Amino acid sequence: MNERIPKTYDPASTERKWLSLSSKKKRISRPQGKPFSMTIPPPNITGRLHMGHALNITLQDVVARFRKMEGQDVLWIPGTDHAGIATQNVVERQLSKEGIALRSLTREEFVSRVWEWKDSIKSGILDQITRLGASLSWEHERFTMDAGFSRAVTEVFVRLYREGFLYRGERMIHWCPRCLTALSDVEVSYVEKNGTLYYVRYGESPGRDQGLVVATTRPETIFADQALAVNPEDARYQGWIGRKVFIPLIQREIPVIADSAVDPVFGTGVLKITPSHSMADWEIASRHGLPPFEIIDREGRMNEKAGPLKGLTREDAREKMVEELSARGFMEKEESSPSSLGVCYRCQTVIEPALSLQWFIRMKELAGPAIDAVRNGEIRFFPDGWKNTYYDWLENIRDWCVSRQIWWGHPIPAWHCESCRETVVDLSKPDRCPRCQSEKLLADPDVLDTWFSSALWPFVTLGWPEDTPDLQRFYPTSLLVTGFDILFFWVARMVMMGYHFTGKAPFRDVYIHALVRDQFGQKMTKSKGNVVDPLEIMDRYGTDAFRMTLVHMASPGRDIRLSTERVEGFRNFVSKIWNAFRYVERFAPGETRIPEVDERSLQGPANQWIMASLSKAVADMRRYFALYRFDEAANTLYHFTWHLYCDWFIEASKSVLDRPDDDPEKKETVRVLRFTGSVLLRMAHPVMPFVTGELWEILYSGEAPLEEQTFPDFPESSSKISGAVREFEAMMALVGDVRQMRSQLKITPTLEIQGELAVGHGARERYERHLAFLSRMARISLASLREGDVESRSGIRIPFADGALLLNLDGVVNLVDEEKRLTRELEKLNQKRASILARLKSREFREKAPPDVIEKDERLLEESGEEVQGLDSALAQVRRMIEKEGGH
RNA sequence: AGGCGGAUAGCUCAGUCGGUAGAGCACAGCUCUUACACAGCUGUUGUCGCGGGUUCGAUCCCCGCUCCGCCUACCA
């Protein structure tokens, strides 16, 4: 029967079809439209699609499609990030599988291996992103290591250097002994560990006599101590300041100094100072002129200065020290204590603070405009609360270590003169040293932090440093959608770089979404084994259902707990839509156009009502999209589609569509069904592009493709309509009452009840048109419509504002049950009335509450009074019937 | 230590610019009624975390507290 629409929706084949048609097709540019631009947060080229990407891309795609349907000129730039450390790790592992040691290759050989690897990964993350239906502007795809990007990075570095924002110096940095590179502050994450606090005695003589007891978590660094420190205010240790003590186990003497950074209540109030292996100690040491003393090498092993510990790993060295100290009587006690441990965010290896020669960017001055931009509203955060976190970080910003000791990345454009030690920074290698004219210039060995290039993403992808037409038209970008986890890594740095190099914000709005967790609220991690693969979900439930799930659950500031039951629910929703259109199709087979519908001339009550409801739903969706309330927009769509369109409108239409084809209301209803259907598809399209695209192609092939349609927009409903809508809603409520009664009195749904509608004088004409609807929806056979004389009619009575429905339930229903039911209803109603009445009686309420609130209460009281009357007479009627029956 | 967010029906979450609390899922009963059993109809459940305050009225605003999550910080 439904030749055009198959019985069930098959997401897999539909998606395959649409992806093969539309994937990576050219962007439709709309020169007359308002420009709207986004850049995706570039995923690592090593990455595989995970839930975070899926959420991120889906939300952007919803916005992109919505804006396109508003006629805007949408540019949404895809791309990937070269992910220095991660990529180097991947290729290194591959090499070692082939039995090739990294060091056996030259740097150039290694880098070309990485490029080979990059070209070889076919089903890369961007391909996986297309599975989501992402309507990206593919011809704008960029890579942070492509030629243009690399030139821009060099340009930025040189400019920053010349402006004095870049310097090279020896500082304490975070060192990853596995990745063998420096990391910036934000690349260290902290994990809570149950550590041990060791109380170690430092004697006044090399033996274990009188001395100071130090509480430390790192006994393996004891041989690198340069002092002990106490708080200058600490009464206990006043006499010790300026004296000397011996490092346990060896004969080295160190001073006792006073520094206010020492917390007197922690441990014993005595701190050992290890300048080379602790950030905090380094600061104290520099205040007191203590020299560095390194005993741990770059791979995390103890060096020759560590004496007996030489060659051991940090862990083994600690164990050995603890043994020795205990054996020789220097260990006072051990006490377990929680401590946070810094680990590499890429490989989880414990970070070693180390003194090292690195490149840094001075951040303070760059942070100023970035703070101002948010403060004065030039950049807006959604949700707004994130700006506090943002300010906090920028206001306390520290210099950014941007050099990395790896091979894959943007080389630092600096050369060091072998003769005079001069450093030259330039766009390309200079011929000779500008200071001593030597030609012996060595390229700086380091590469730049990947985030250095990512920070330039919004403007470099648009062509900077050239002043391209794209840059002029699409910069600043309109919206950035990202996760809060890279607020500092990426967002804040883009703002700083954006203002510094373009004088403008890189984006207007920042939408920050939450984390996708598992159904129990746990973070998805490989080690927990609770990772859900988005591709599998899409295979199983369809992409539209998956997208709808993510969008619906994207409430601001709240993590998403993804459960397959949820996705299943939305798969059902997609299926519901599909079936609704199969119904529509049945009554207008072969149609290809959208019919004209003039809301003001509509006659059918259901038609008037659905148009009004639709216009409200559309307005709500528009409002929610503007506020980035994706969850509410999805909710509106869901509710309208399922509960209004399917549950009421389609059902109501059945009472009209069984009439002869030339019935005017039938004709109107078919037109409205097809029209509202077309609107529904347009509304749903940004969230569910596949199923809507497919249905549109089948049902509205005479129109332009759905992607080129505009998002619906309706004028406010007229007041004439709103009166009709209220009346129809009263009829819906009446249907609800009958159904409720039927269910409570256990009347089987298949039984058609005989009945009649009795309405007040003059209301006959108005209610005549609702008879078919009431009949069908409440499953009653309405023999007649009576005007006036409502009270005297017999039968079970379901009251409503203008009259009552009278049902003949002789022999079907236990009248005593009905009496009980009515009594219960009446009780509930009276309870409600009592609270309103109490409020209205209160003098204070009458004096102080606003008039509209009082009015509303009065209206409520009056209406419920009518309801009580209706129920009362229904009850009286039932009682009379009981009596009569009893009399038989 | 500081900051942020959360605490609402069995579960997951909306919401109320302060005026009788609402969805989905789950559960129960009934139903193959012109698309849909991936469905329809009906129903049940809430001291809106605890204690104060402001107010005619607080689940919503203010203060304090408890628990949970996250972020930041040089707790050795």
XYZ file of N, CA, C and O (backbone and C1' of nucleotides) in Angstrom, chain B:
532
model
P 40.658 22.495 54.546
O 41.290 23.725 53.727
C 41.892 24.803 54.440
C 42.396 25.781 53.413
C 41.337 26.303 52.450
O 40.629 27.401 53.002
C 43.217 25.596 51.227
P 39.095 27.614 52.583
O 39.245 28.138 51.087
C 39.590 29.495 50.814
C 39.772 29.683 49.332
C 38.529 29.450 48.485
O 37.659 30.564 48.490
C 40.334 28.317 47.508
P 36.086 30.321 48.358
O 35.917 29.958 46.805
C 36.241 30.931 45.816
C 36.223 30.301 44.459
C 34.915 29.630 44.076
O 33.946 30.574 43.656
C 36.697 28.202 43.526
P 32.397 30.257 43.875
O 32.091 29.198 42.719
C 32.286 29.549 41.350
C 32.162 28.321 40.489
C 30.873 27.528 40.663
O 29.783 28.128 39.991
C 32.675 26.033 40.653
P 28.320 27.947 40.610
O 27.964 26.439 40.261
C 27.827 26.047 38.903
C 27.758 24.554 38.809
C 26.646 23.891 39.609
O 25.394 24.009 38.981
C 28.637 22.684 39.929
P 24.091 24.032 39.905
O 23.986 22.511 40.381
C 23.672 21.492 39.443
C 23.870 20.143 40.072
C 22.919 19.803 41.205
O 21.682 19.364 40.691
C 25.104 19.196 41.826
P 20.338 19.764 41.523
O 20.334 18.681 42.691
C 20.349 17.261 42.374
C 20.570 16.519 43.673
C 19.387 16.624 44.626
O 18.929 15.325 45.006
C 21.437 17.272 45.696
P 17.835 14.635 44.102
O 16.680 15.727 44.055
C 15.784 15.847 45.143
C 14.424 16.207 44.627
C 13.867 15.256 43.584
O 13.314 14.099 44.188
C 13.583 17.456 42.829
P 13.329 12.760 43.456
O 11.784 12.424 43.372
C 11.123 11.630 44.386
C 10.191 10.673 43.694
C 10.914 9.632 42.844
O 11.034 8.364 43.433
C 9.070 10.620 41.688
P 10.857 7.729 44.668
O 11.624 6.440 44.124
C 12.385 5.598 44.960
C 13.054 4.603 44.051
C 13.942 5.232 42.988
O 15.266 5.338 43.453
C 12.386 3.775 41.960
P 16.152 6.617 43.050
O 16.524 6.258 41.535
C 17.494 5.258 41.244
C 17.699 5.203 39.747
C 18.120 6.528 39.114
O 19.541 6.659 39.145
C 16.281 5.640 37.918
P 20.160 8.126 39.217
O 19.833 8.690 37.759
C 20.519 8.164 36.625
C 20.073 8.913 35.405
C 20.136 10.434 35.519
O 21.455 10.899 35.295
C 18.063 9.804 34.562
P 21.914 12.318 35.817
O 20.920 13.215 34.960
C 20.474 14.450 35.407
C 19.366 14.862 34.492
C 18.822 16.254 34.743
O 19.648 17.205 34.092
C 17.031 14.739 34.492
P 19.570 18.715 34.456
O 18.319 19.111 33.573
C 17.259 19.766 34.154
C 16.202 19.968 33.130
C 15.423 21.247 33.379
O 16.022 22.334 32.715
C 13.930 19.437 33.257
P 16.361 23.658 33.533
O 14.912 24.091 34.043
C 13.900 24.400 33.100
C 12.584 24.505 33.818
C 12.558 25.515 34.957
O 12.300 26.799 34.437
C 11.617 23.482 35.702
P 13.063 28.067 35.077
O 11.926 28.792 35.898
C 10.569 28.824 35.400
C 9.636 28.759 36.574
C 9.953 29.762 37.682
O 9.167 30.926 37.509
C 9.676 27.568 38.582
P 9.794 32.167 36.771
O 10.852 32.606 37.869
C 12.238 32.687 37.507
C 12.664 34.116 37.532
C 11.967 34.975 38.592
O 12.523 34.769 39.878
C 12.096 36.149 36.552
P 11.647 35.057 41.203
O 10.492 33.986 40.983
C 10.662 32.647 41.409
C 9.632 32.353 42.461
C 8.230 32.688 42.040
O 7.530 31.455 41.981
C 8.749 33.472 44.244
P 6.254 31.236 41.080
O 5.069 31.196 42.133
C 4.769 30.026 42.873
C 3.326 30.104 43.327
C 2.326 29.989 42.203
O 1.336 29.075 42.613
C 1.991 32.002 43.433
P 0.873 27.933 41.719
O 1.517 26.705 42.491
C 1.420 26.596 43.910
C 0.536 25.423 44.293
C 0.841 24.122 43.560
O 1.806 23.406 44.287
C -1.518 24.506 43.774
P 2.449 22.226 43.747
O 2.194 22.484 42.252
C 2.387 21.832 41.119
C 3.814 21.488 40.692
C 3.831 20.201 39.907
O 3.604 20.573 38.557
C 5.715 20.388 41.342
P 2.586 19.747 37.754
O 3.480 19.031 36.651
C 4.052 19.787 35.625
C 5.118 18.982 34.971
C 4.687 17.538 34.700
O 4.164 17.529 33.377
C 6.969 17.743 35.406
P 3.842 16.208 32.574
O 5.210 15.992 31.786
C 5.588 14.706 31.440
C 6.867 14.782 30.658
C 7.432 13.397 30.416
O 6.839 12.887 29.237
C 9.121 14.770 31.339
P 6.425 11.394 29.205
O 7.825 10.678 28.978
C 8.606 10.976 27.814
C 9.992 10.424 27.985
C 10.051 8.985 28.477
O 9.913 8.087 27.399
C 11.502 10.303 29.774
P 9.208 6.719 27.632
O 10.248 5.944 28.557
C 11.534 5.573 28.049
C 12.397 5.074 29.181
C 11.832 3.912 29.984
O 12.037 2.679 29.337
C 12.679 5.545 31.459
P 10.974 1.537 29.527
O 11.045 1.255 31.096
C 12.201 0.628 31.660
C 12.047 0.536 33.163
C 10.792 -0.174 33.642
O 10.979 -1.574 33.650
C 11.035 1.854 34.827
P 9.769 -2.499 33.266
O 8.772 -2.267 34.497
C 9.154 -2.641 35.817
C 8.084 -2.199 36.794
C 6.671 -2.624 36.428
O 6.427 -3.965 36.791
C 6.662 -0.354 37.062
P 5.520 -4.852 35.815
O 4.056 -4.372 36.253
C 3.604 -4.599 37.584
C 2.242 -3.977 37.759
C 1.240 -4.319 36.661
O 0.638 -5.572 36.881
C 1.211 -1.989 37.070
P 0.143 -6.438 35.615
O -1.214 -5.692 35.226
C -2.322 -5.738 36.118
C -3.420 -4.854 35.608
C -3.846 -5.110 34.163
O -4.727 -6.203 34.062
C -3.555 -2.792 34.489
P -4.641 -7.120 32.748
O -5.397 -6.225 31.665
C -6.769 -5.902 31.857
C -7.147 -4.768 30.941
C -6.947 -5.027 29.453
O -7.966 -5.826 28.905
C -6.115 -2.886 29.980
P -7.564 -6.785 27.713
O -7.248 -5.743 26.557
C -8.320 -5.202 25.804
C -7.792 -4.195 24.815
C -7.121 -4.759 23.571
O -8.086 -5.169 22.630
C -5.857 -2.931 24.401
P -7.928 -6.534 21.895
O -7.184 -6.111 20.553
C -5.792 -6.031 20.477
C -5.392 -5.122 19.356
C -6.105 -5.422 18.027
O -7.265 -4.615 17.898
C -3.763 -5.551 17.687
P -7.800 -4.183 16.465
O -8.237 -2.686 16.602
C -9.507 -2.233 16.082
C -9.582 -0.783 16.342
C -8.620 0.059 15.510
O -9.299 0.446 14.358
C -8.771 0.770 17.802
P -8.820 0.463 12.995
O -7.240 0.440 12.742
C -6.452 1.562 12.481
C -6.401 1.790 10.967
C -5.582 2.997 10.564
O -4.240 2.643 10.227
C -7.653 3.022 9.445
P -3.406 1.589 10.659
O -1.966 2.224 10.484
C -1.623 2.965 9.317
C -0.134 3.188 9.396
C 0.499 2.500 10.602
O 0.921 1.204 10.230
C 1.068 4.800 10.620
P 0.841 0.041 11.271
O 1.924 0.428 12.364
C 3.313 0.298 12.075
C 4.092 0.955 13.188
C 3.838 0.378 14.577
O 4.643 -0.759 14.809
C 3.744 2.747 14.668
P 4.002 -2.097 15.271
O 4.424 -2.439 16.759
C 5.510 -1.816 17.459
C 5.509 -2.445 18.835
C 5.850 -3.922 18.862
O 6.888 -4.162 19.801
C 3.838 -3.492 20.042
P 8.417 -4.080 19.400
O 8.858 -2.537 19.555
C 9.363 -1.959 20.803
C 9.538 -0.498 20.528
C 8.333 0.011 19.739
O 7.365 0.759 20.465
C 10.419 0.328 18.517
P 7.527 2.034 21.266
O 6.165 2.755 20.890
C 5.814 2.981 19.536
C 4.345 2.726 19.320
C 3.394 3.191 20.390
O 3.237 4.588 20.375
C 2.738 1.067 19.681
P 2.800 5.374 21.638
O 1.277 4.959 21.795
C 0.329 5.400 20.836
C -1.035 4.934 21.229
C -1.464 5.296 22.631
O -1.937 6.627 22.682
C -1.949 3.035 22.243
P -1.737 7.492 23.964
O -2.860 6.904 24.914
C -4.226 7.063 24.584
C -5.059 6.258 25.538
C -4.805 6.548 27.014
O -5.477 7.720 27.429
C -4.846 4.219 26.680
P -4.786 8.656 28.523
O -4.977 7.759 29.832
C -6.278 7.541 30.348
C -6.212 6.532 31.461
C -5.282 6.888 32.612
O -5.865 7.834 33.492
C -4.962 4.629 32.015
P -4.892 8.828 34.301
O -4.271 7.825 35.376
C -5.112 7.241 36.363
C -4.373 6.147 37.077
C -3.179 6.617 37.893
O -3.610 7.148 39.129
C -2.596 4.679 36.673
P -2.740 8.262 39.839
O -1.695 7.417 40.687
C -2.143 6.355 41.537
C -0.949 5.630 42.069
C 0.189 6.551 42.499
O -0.057 7.051 43.799
C 1.058 4.774 41.194
P 0.233 8.606 44.063
O 1.694 8.569 44.702
C 2.078 7.494 45.585
C 3.573 7.334 45.486
C 4.313 8.663 45.552
O 4.560 8.988 46.904
C 5.129 7.342 43.735
P 4.082 10.377 47.485
O 5.413 11.229 47.448
C 6.702 10.588 47.596
C 7.738 11.572 47.114
C 7.933 12.757 48.052
O 9.259 12.707 48.522
C 7.670 13.456 45.777
P 9.764 12.567 49.862
O 9.662 14.067 50.373
C 9.392 14.255 51.733
C 8.614 15.506 51.902
C 9.496 16.768 51.802
O 9.235 17.397 50.539
C 8.633 16.548 53.998
P 9.765 18.801 50.094
O 10.485 18.395 48.742
C 11.781 17.775 48.705
C 12.453 18.223 47.425
C 13.310 19.471 47.603
O 14.661 19.020 47.431
C 11.839 19.649 45.713
P 15.981 19.658 47.752
O 16.843 18.681 48.660
C 16.338 17.405 49.074
C 17.248 16.904 50.159
C 17.188 17.684 51.451
O 16.163 17.204 52.300
C 19.446 17.448 50.781
P 15.310 18.263 53.152
O 16.288 18.565 54.367
C 16.598 17.562 55.325
C 17.557 18.125 56.355
C 17.114 19.434 57.005
O 16.207 19.214 58.071
C 19.352 19.634 56.318
P 15.136 20.339 58.414
O 16.032 21.507 59.016
C 16.683 21.324 60.279
C 17.438 22.575 60.644
C 16.650 23.864 60.540
O 15.795 24.056 61.647
C 18.773 24.180 59.569
P 14.678 25.197 61.577
O 15.567 26.489 61.848
C 15.069 27.738 61.505
C 16.197 28.740 61.479
C 15.790 30.054 60.854
O 15.168 30.890 61.809
C 17.737 29.286 59.810
P 13.766 31.544 61.414
O 14.232 32.693 60.429
C 15.168 33.673 60.882
C 15.706 34.453 59.710
C 14.666 35.186 58.881
O 14.275 36.395 59.482
C 16.210 34.097 57.456
P 12.799 36.952 59.253
O 12.883 37.462 57.752
C 13.687 38.591 57.400
C 13.601 38.828 55.910
C 12.188 38.937 55.354
O 11.651 40.235 55.543
C 13.449 37.480 53.992
P 10.187 40.374 56.129
O 9.281 39.808 54.946
C 9.235 40.456 53.689
C 8.456 39.626 52.722
C 7.066 39.219 53.181
O 6.130 40.270 52.975
C 8.171 37.347 52.263
P 5.021 40.541 54.076
O 4.005 39.320 53.933
C 3.019 39.085 54.931
C 2.068 38.008 54.452
C 2.719 36.749 53.924
O 3.029 35.868 54.973
C 1.085 37.474 52.384
P 4.442 35.180 54.968
O 4.321 34.215 53.705
C 3.463 33.070 53.783
C 3.376 32.408 52.448
C 4.706 31.956 51.850
O 5.066 30.692 52.372
C 3.461 33.104 50.205
P 6.624 30.365 52.528
O 7.114 30.252 51.012
C 6.707 29.175 50.151
C 7.944 28.677 49.434
C 8.900 27.927 50.346
O 9.364 26.776 49.677
C 10.007 29.768 49.324
P 9.111 25.392 50.238
O 9.937 24.457 49.260
C 11.276 24.121 49.476
C 11.991 23.979 48.161
C 12.405 25.298 47.517
O 13.648 25.732 48.003
C 11.329 23.904 45.916
P 13.920 27.272 48.272
O 14.094 27.845 46.798
C 15.137 27.374 45.933
C 14.909 27.956 44.557
C 15.056 29.471 44.509
O 15.910 29.836 43.439
C 12.929 28.798 43.666
P 17.380 30.312 43.739
O 17.150 31.704 44.509
C 17.139 32.935 43.801
C 17.132 34.078 44.791
C 18.124 33.932 45.944
O 19.413 34.377 45.564
C 16.006 34.523 46.802
P 20.685 33.699 46.219
O 20.704 34.339 47.684
C 20.977 35.720 47.881
C 21.008 36.006 49.371
C 21.885 35.074 50.182
O 23.243 35.475 50.159
C 19.782 35.249 51.225
P 24.362 34.358 50.296
O 24.294 34.006 51.846
C 24.716 34.942 52.832
C 24.523 34.346 54.208
C 25.164 32.987 54.423
O 26.546 33.072 54.699
C 22.960 32.941 55.264
P 27.488 31.865 54.249
O 27.130 30.745 55.318
C 27.496 30.915 56.686
C 26.865 29.829 57.528
C 27.227 28.401 57.147
O 28.491 28.004 57.616
C 24.898 28.535 57.506
P 29.315 26.894 56.799
O 28.480 25.575 57.115
C 28.411 25.055 58.432
C 27.492 23.860 58.468
C 27.903 22.709 57.567
O 28.910 21.903 58.151
C 25.587 23.117 57.305
P 29.921 21.104 57.182
O 29.026 19.871 56.720
C 28.548 18.918 57.672
C 27.625 17.938 56.992
C 28.210 17.260 55.759
O 29.031 16.166 56.100
C 26.028 18.028 55.267
P 30.348 15.882 55.233
O 29.738 15.152 53.956
C 29.166 13.851 54.070
C 28.335 13.562 52.850
C 29.088 13.581 51.523
O 29.801 12.384 51.304
C 27.079 14.797 51.288
P 31.183 12.436 50.470
O 30.661 12.601 48.975
C 29.974 11.541 48.325
C 29.513 12.006 46.967
C 30.612 12.542 46.056
O 31.356 11.509 45.433
C 28.766 14.007 45.998
P 32.914 11.772 45.104
O 32.833 12.688 43.797
C 32.273 12.161 42.606
C 32.077 13.278 41.615
C 33.318 14.075 41.270
O 34.161 13.400 40.368
C 31.518 15.550 41.625
P 35.748 13.644 40.464
O 35.931 15.062 39.763
C 35.578 15.238 38.398
C 35.491 16.708 38.093
C 36.784 17.491 38.271
O 37.663 17.328 37.178
C 35.003 18.694 39.232
P 39.251 17.462 37.442
O 39.437 19.043 37.539
C 39.165 19.865 36.407
C 39.216 21.316 36.835
C 40.534 21.769 37.443
O 41.494 22.067 36.443
C 38.760 22.538 38.791
P 43.038 21.840 36.764
O 43.335 23.057 37.764
C 43.414 24.384 37.267
C 43.492 25.362 38.408
C 44.724 25.259 39.302
O 45.853 25.884 38.719
C 42.817 25.454 40.655
P 47.256 25.131 38.869
O 47.743 25.549 40.329
C 47.537 26.863 40.812
C 47.916 26.923 42.262
C 48.986 25.944 42.718
O 50.283 26.413 42.416
C 47.212 25.922 44.265
P 51.379 25.423 41.980
O 51.846 24.756 43.335
C 52.805 23.702 43.297
C 53.782 23.853 44.418
C 53.162 24.010 45.788
O 52.791 22.761 46.323
C 54.835 25.642 45.535
P 51.384 22.567 47.025
O 51.806 21.751 48.311
C 52.653 22.293 49.310
C 52.486 21.431 50.510
C 52.452 19.940 50.204
O 53.714 19.364 49.959
C 50.614 20.465 51.522
P 53.659 18.281 48.734
O 54.222 16.907 49.351
C 54.898 16.966 50.583
C 56.159 17.718 50.380
C 57.396 16.971 50.830
O 58.185 16.689 49.636
C 57.281 19.175 51.789
